[in-house]
Amino acid sequence: MVAEPLVIVLAEDDEGHASLVQRNLKRAGIANHIVHVQDGRQALDYVRRQGEFSARPPAGFLLLVLDINMPRVDGVEVLRQVKDDEKTAKIPVIMLTTTDDPREVERCYELGCSVYITKPVEYDAFVEAVRRLGLLLQVVEVPSENR
Amino acid sequence: MEESGDATRWRFVACGVSAACIVVVARIAAPTTDLAFALAAVSAVVCAIAAWRLLNQVHTDRQRSVGSDEPYQQRDRERAESGRSAGAEPENGRYYELLVDGVRDYAILMLDNDGHVTSWNAGAERIKGYQRDEIIGQHFSCFYPEEERRSGRPERELEIAQTKGRFEEEGWRVRRDGSRFWANVIVSAMRDEAGTLRGFSKITRDISERKSAADQIGRLNADLKLQVAQLAAANRELEQKNRENEMFVYSVSHDLRSPLVNLQGFSNELTLVCQDLREILVENPLPSDVQTRALALIDDDMGESTQFMQSAVMRLSNIIDALLRLSRVGRVDYRRQELDVQGIVCRVVESLATTITEKNARVMVRDLPPAVGDATAIEQVFANLLSNSLKYLDPERPGVIEVGYVPEAVVGGEPLDTGAFYVRDNGLGIAEDYQSKIFQPFQRVHTGVAPGEGMGLAIIRRILERHGVQIWVESAPGEGAAFFFALPTSAASATEYRRTEQMSATDERSQENGCRTTSHCVGGR
């Protein structure tokens, strides 16, 4: 769907949730490569190409889908660090979580998340968000990892 | 000793005369013997010396009385003279004595300079228990408890009275029978015109009853303070427990959501898989009995199973959401602010416009005074109450819902010292037995009428509880229900409200268009 490949990085410690997200994206015809990592630490390592991901080749555009409650580093912290670093600040982030506490939602938007979606997921809305953000990446001048 | 020359001369003369007389008498009595004459002469000398000394003594006494006693003699003379001229003073003194003597509520007594009792009245006898005869001359320290007597307190009090003129105190005193009483005591020093101490007056009053009443009040006050403190502590503890419970409920409900997401998601997946399977079965050639059996399994068994699963999951999800909402009420921080209640209610009514029209109901918003509270929370209260009213309208009659304010609220016959906002409807109403239960979580009166978890009123109560505000219901089944809550209005706004209320009493139109800016507020029909 995009000229440069868009990789969806899904940080989710619940295997079931991760499976449901992947099934629904596929069913909606989004065939992009989905990288599933278990927690925030791994998500940051993937984005920064460090740690276990230090050897991975450049992947094109990244889209982060983050759960909030995860061991080691939680989703909000990943969001903060990604948005703090100007090299990664423009990566779109979708928060996908069971927490619908208005303060938590507000905090995530303040930190710069693109979309906040509450579980149980309205997959139509989620798929729509993924599509929109993917298109946005094409339109807006976002540096690809390949350039 | 000073002595005038005249007086001395006179003394010499007197002595000489007496000595001569004795010699003459002796000569007459014993004219013949020299021995007798000698004896007479010696006697004369002795007599002369004695006379000298006697006269001398008389003179000294006179001198002394002239030096110190003169003012008293003078005063006595003046008194005697004025008494003779007026004829009243001695009688007054007597009356005064009678007066003091007859006073029964006060012990009035006099002490000499050293503290010995010199006078005693009826009150003293009654209060202290000593008869006049047995106490006169006793030291007044016998009225004090042993330990104070030993510490020298009585003497100290006299000293203070002597130096300052007066001493007053409240303290324990002892009666003749050894019993104690709490006394108010005034000791005054009595001095003559020259300033010389002439003793003390002492007035004692038995104020044991007053003291015990005061002690009682003090004890009651202390008890009350203690109880208030205990209540406050208990309240804090409860509040703390409540918060902990809410945190617990919050984290449990939150944790329940995660597996629920899987249940919901995968039951959905199963449904989708069944659809795919069905297509495969239909599209591919299979023995017809196999196909029929397989389709029956998919449609009936699996279909029914996933359907039950999904509705159970949905129900569970609603309960968890309701619990989360309830627990969140206790966790959010409220801002105390001036609230435009009229505006808030109008916004709520506008947001419910579709439902109001659907239900063919009419919502009247009266004039509402501004109040003090958290805007979001109070909006939620009005929204929940209004949607409850809309939910439980009686289908038999057109629904009428009224939002208003009573300046003098009454709860269960007891007048509250504040006003209260209310939401009143003519709906199904709530039976009396249920009225106390409806504010508890998961309590539903009209199941089957409308969907819900029975959490709305529990949330409202918790919100208002956090505002320190009570909510109550007045209702009769079949007639409707009115929910009241005494959210405080700001002082200025209450005055303003009374003014507008008086105006609207004379202007009926203002009652129907509480929301003047919009026509949505009067919905339906």
Short mmCIF file of C-alpha atoms in Angstrom, two decimals, chain A residues 6-11 35-66 70 73-75 77-94 142-146:
data_model
loop_
_atom_site.label_atom_id
_atom_site.label_comp_id
_atom_site.label_asym_id
_atom_site.label_seq_id
_atom_site.Cartn_x
_atom_site.Cartn_y
_atom_site.Cartn_z
CA LEU A 6 5.73 0.26 6.41
CA VAL A 7 6.61 -1.96 9.34
CA ILE A 8 4.15 -2.16 12.20
CA VAL A 9 5.93 -2.68 15.53
CA LEU A 10 3.47 -4.17 18.00
CA ALA A 11 4.59 -4.09 21.64
CA VAL A 35 6.98 -7.16 14.28
CA HIS A 36 5.69 -8.39 17.63
CA VAL A 37 7.83 -7.54 20.65
CA GLN A 38 7.06 -8.55 24.23
CA ASP A 39 7.67 -5.35 26.11
CA GLY A 40 8.75 -1.72 26.00
CA ARG A 41 12.43 -2.49 26.31
CA GLN A 42 12.34 -4.60 23.16
CA ALA A 43 10.26 -1.95 21.38
CA LEU A 44 12.89 0.71 22.12
CA ASP A 45 15.68 -1.63 21.08
CA TYR A 46 13.90 -2.29 17.78
CA VAL A 47 13.32 1.40 17.08
CA ARG A 48 16.91 2.31 17.95
CA ARG A 49 18.39 -0.77 16.28
CA GLN A 50 20.24 -1.67 19.43
CA GLY A 51 20.50 -4.65 21.74
CA GLU A 52 19.06 -7.79 20.15
CA PHE A 53 18.00 -5.67 17.15
CA SER A 54 21.40 -4.02 16.59
CA ALA A 55 21.92 -6.14 13.46
CA ARG A 56 18.52 -5.62 11.85
CA PRO A 57 18.57 -3.96 8.40
CA PRO A 58 16.79 -0.64 7.85
CA ALA A 59 13.06 -1.35 7.55
CA GLY A 60 11.52 1.70 5.89
CA PHE A 61 8.74 3.50 7.77
CA LEU A 62 7.84 2.44 11.29
CA LEU A 63 4.45 2.57 13.00
CA LEU A 64 4.40 1.81 16.72
CA VAL A 65 1.43 0.10 18.36
CA LEU A 66 1.97 0.11 22.13
CA MET A 70 3.97 -4.16 30.06
CA VAL A 73 9.38 -0.62 30.32
CA ASP A 74 5.72 0.31 29.93
CA GLY A 75 4.08 1.79 26.86
CA GLU A 77 7.63 5.33 28.84
CA VAL A 78 8.34 4.03 25.31
CA LEU A 79 6.12 6.81 23.94
CA ARG A 80 7.97 9.41 26.00
CA GLN A 81 11.40 8.24 24.95
CA VAL A 82 10.47 7.93 21.27
CA LYS A 83 8.97 11.44 21.23
CA ASP A 84 11.93 12.84 23.20
CA ASP A 85 14.48 11.77 20.65
CA GLU A 86 14.32 13.92 17.51
CA LYS A 87 15.53 11.00 15.37
CA THR A 88 12.38 9.02 16.31
CA ALA A 89 9.98 11.79 17.31
CA LYS A 90 8.04 11.67 14.03
CA ILE A 91 7.25 7.94 14.21
CA PRO A 92 3.47 7.69 14.62
CA VAL A 93 2.38 5.90 17.79
CA ILE A 94 -0.93 4.18 18.45
CA VAL A 142 8.91 11.60 7.29
CA PRO A 143 12.43 10.28 7.05
CA SER A 144 12.47 6.64 6.10
CA GLU A 145 15.03 4.35 7.69
CA ASN A 146 16.13 3.56 4.13
#
